[in-house]
């Protein structure tokens, strides 16, 4: 199952909310792009684990030691 990450509430209007998803990647600095890719992979995997099809990204932060993200998983038909 492919999970789509969206940033607009309208993209999940009418979909079933499955709960909040959190992810963290500790790869930063020279590995920052790999850390971001790892973070997205975690978000998609955790969303798929709850049978979600979409993840509404609520918050993303990047600091000197980590990338963090929070979103809501949704099942859309």
PDB file of C-alpha atoms in Angstrom:
ATOM      1  CA  UNK A   1       0.000   0.000   0.000  1.00  0.00           C
ATOM      2  CA  UNK A   2       1.374   3.392  -0.964  1.00  0.00           C
ATOM      3  CA  UNK A   3       1.041   6.235   1.548  1.00  0.00           C
ATOM      4  CA  UNK A   4       0.716   9.808   0.359  1.00  0.00           C
ATOM      5  CA  UNK A   5       1.988  12.636   2.574  1.00  0.00           C
ATOM      6  CA  UNK A   6      -0.143  15.784   2.298  1.00  0.00           C
ATOM      7  CA  UNK A   7      -0.033  19.206   3.933  1.00  0.00           C
ATOM      8  CA  UNK A   8      -3.568  20.466   3.328  1.00  0.00           C
ATOM      9  CA  UNK A   9      -6.579  19.386   5.426  1.00  0.00           C
ATOM     10  CA  UNK A  10      -8.710  19.481   2.267  1.00  0.00           C
ATOM     11  CA  UNK A  11      -6.711  16.539   0.887  1.00  0.00           C
ATOM     12  CA  UNK A  12      -8.120  14.266   3.618  1.00  0.00           C
ATOM     13  CA  UNK A  13     -11.636  15.705   3.859  1.00  0.00           C
ATOM     14  CA  UNK A  14     -14.096  12.839   4.185  1.00  0.00           C
ATOM     15  CA  UNK A  15     -11.388  10.342   5.156  1.00  0.00           C
ATOM     16  CA  UNK A  16     -11.256   8.327   8.388  1.00  0.00           C
ATOM     17  CA  UNK A  17      -8.787   9.675  10.973  1.00  0.00           C
ATOM     18  CA  UNK A  18      -6.675   6.829  12.368  1.00  0.00           C
ATOM     19  CA  UNK A  19      -4.653   8.761  14.916  1.00  0.00           C
ATOM     20  CA  UNK A  20      -1.406  10.607  15.348  1.00  0.00           C
ATOM     21  CA  UNK A  21       1.927   9.434  13.918  1.00  0.00           C
ATOM     22  CA  UNK A  22       5.348  10.615  15.168  1.00  0.00           C
ATOM     23  CA  UNK A  23       8.819  10.025  13.754  1.00  0.00           C
ATOM     24  CA  UNK A  24      12.383  11.114  14.529  1.00  0.00           C
ATOM     25  CA  UNK A  25      15.632  10.869  12.609  1.00  0.00           C
ATOM     26  CA  UNK A  26      18.977  11.543  14.236  1.00  0.00           C
ATOM     27  CA  UNK A  27      20.851  11.939  10.932  1.00  0.00           C
ATOM     28  CA  UNK A  28      21.786  15.607  10.497  1.00  0.00           C
ATOM     29  CA  UNK A  29      24.704  17.668   9.240  1.00  0.00           C
ATOM     30  CA  UNK A  30      26.331  16.018   6.215  1.00  0.00           C
ATOM     31  CA  UNK A  31      23.674  13.275   6.385  1.00  0.00           C
ATOM     32  CA  UNK A  32      20.736  15.697   6.619  1.00  0.00           C
ATOM     33  CA  UNK A  33      19.155  14.690   3.301  1.00  0.00           C
ATOM     34  CA  UNK A  34      19.387  11.011   4.271  1.00  0.00           C
ATOM     35  CA  UNK A  35      17.867  11.912   7.639  1.00  0.00           C
ATOM     36  CA  UNK A  36      14.936  13.612   5.927  1.00  0.00           C
ATOM     37  CA  UNK A  37      14.425  10.597   3.647  1.00  0.00           C
ATOM     38  CA  UNK A  38      14.555   8.311   6.686  1.00  0.00           C
ATOM     39  CA  UNK A  39      11.975  10.454   8.458  1.00  0.00           C
ATOM     40  CA  UNK A  40       9.588  10.288   5.490  1.00  0.00           C
ATOM     41  CA  UNK A  41      10.057   6.517   5.256  1.00  0.00           C
ATOM     42  CA  UNK A  42       9.233   6.156   8.977  1.00  0.00           C
ATOM     43  CA  UNK A  43       6.105   8.284   8.618  1.00  0.00           C
ATOM     44  CA  UNK A  44       4.895   6.257   5.632  1.00  0.00           C
ATOM     45  CA  UNK A  45       5.665   2.938   7.320  1.00  0.00           C
ATOM     46  CA  UNK A  46       3.889   3.869  10.554  1.00  0.00           C
ATOM     47  CA  UNK A  47       0.882   5.142   8.588  1.00  0.00           C
ATOM     48  CA  UNK A  48       0.719   1.891   6.597  1.00  0.00           C
ATOM     49  CA  UNK A  49       0.898  -0.118   9.854  1.00  0.00           C
ATOM     50  CA  UNK A  50      -2.453   1.374  10.897  1.00  0.00           C
ATOM     51  CA  UNK A  51      -3.877   0.790   7.377  1.00  0.00           C
ATOM     52  CA  UNK A  52      -3.598   4.453   6.459  1.00  0.00           C
ATOM     53  CA  UNK A  53      -3.434   5.748   2.916  1.00  0.00           C
ATOM     54  CA  UNK A  54      -2.585   9.389   3.686  1.00  0.00           C
ATOM     55  CA  UNK A  55      -0.611  11.274   6.319  1.00  0.00           C
ATOM     56  CA  UNK A  56      -1.514  14.889   7.016  1.00  0.00           C
ATOM     57  CA  UNK A  57       1.786  16.458   8.092  1.00  0.00           C
ATOM     58  CA  UNK A  58       1.045  18.740  11.050  1.00  0.00           C
ATOM     59  CA  UNK A  59       4.489  19.724  12.274  1.00  0.00           C
ATOM     60  CA  UNK A  60       8.050  19.294  11.055  1.00  0.00           C
ATOM     61  CA  UNK A  61      11.135  20.534  12.838  1.00  0.00           C
ATOM     62  CA  UNK A  62      14.808  20.204  12.130  1.00  0.00           C
ATOM     63  CA  UNK A  63      17.501  20.960  14.656  1.00  0.00           C
ATOM     64  CA  UNK A  64      21.204  20.426  15.092  1.00  0.00           C
ATOM     65  CA  UNK A  65      20.708  16.885  16.361  1.00  0.00           C
ATOM     66  CA  UNK A  66      17.495  15.569  14.796  1.00  0.00           C
ATOM     67  CA  UNK A  67      14.537  15.865  12.434  1.00  0.00           C
ATOM     68  CA  UNK A  68      11.095  15.417  14.013  1.00  0.00           C
ATOM     69  CA  UNK A  69       7.639  15.170  12.475  1.00  0.00           C
ATOM     70  CA  UNK A  70       4.065  14.719  13.654  1.00  0.00           C
ATOM     71  CA  UNK A  71       1.047  13.992  11.510  1.00  0.00           C
ATOM     72  CA  UNK A  72      -2.381  12.417  11.471  1.00  0.00           C
ATOM     73  CA  UNK A  73      -2.904   9.141   9.621  1.00  0.00           C
ATOM     74  CA  UNK A  74      -6.036   8.829   7.471  1.00  0.00           C
ATOM     75  CA  UNK A  75      -7.695   6.077   5.456  1.00  0.00           C
ATOM     76  CA  UNK A  76      -9.176   7.464   2.277  1.00  0.00           C
ATOM     77  CA  UNK A  77     -11.162   5.415  -0.214  1.00  0.00           C
TER      78      UNK A  77
END
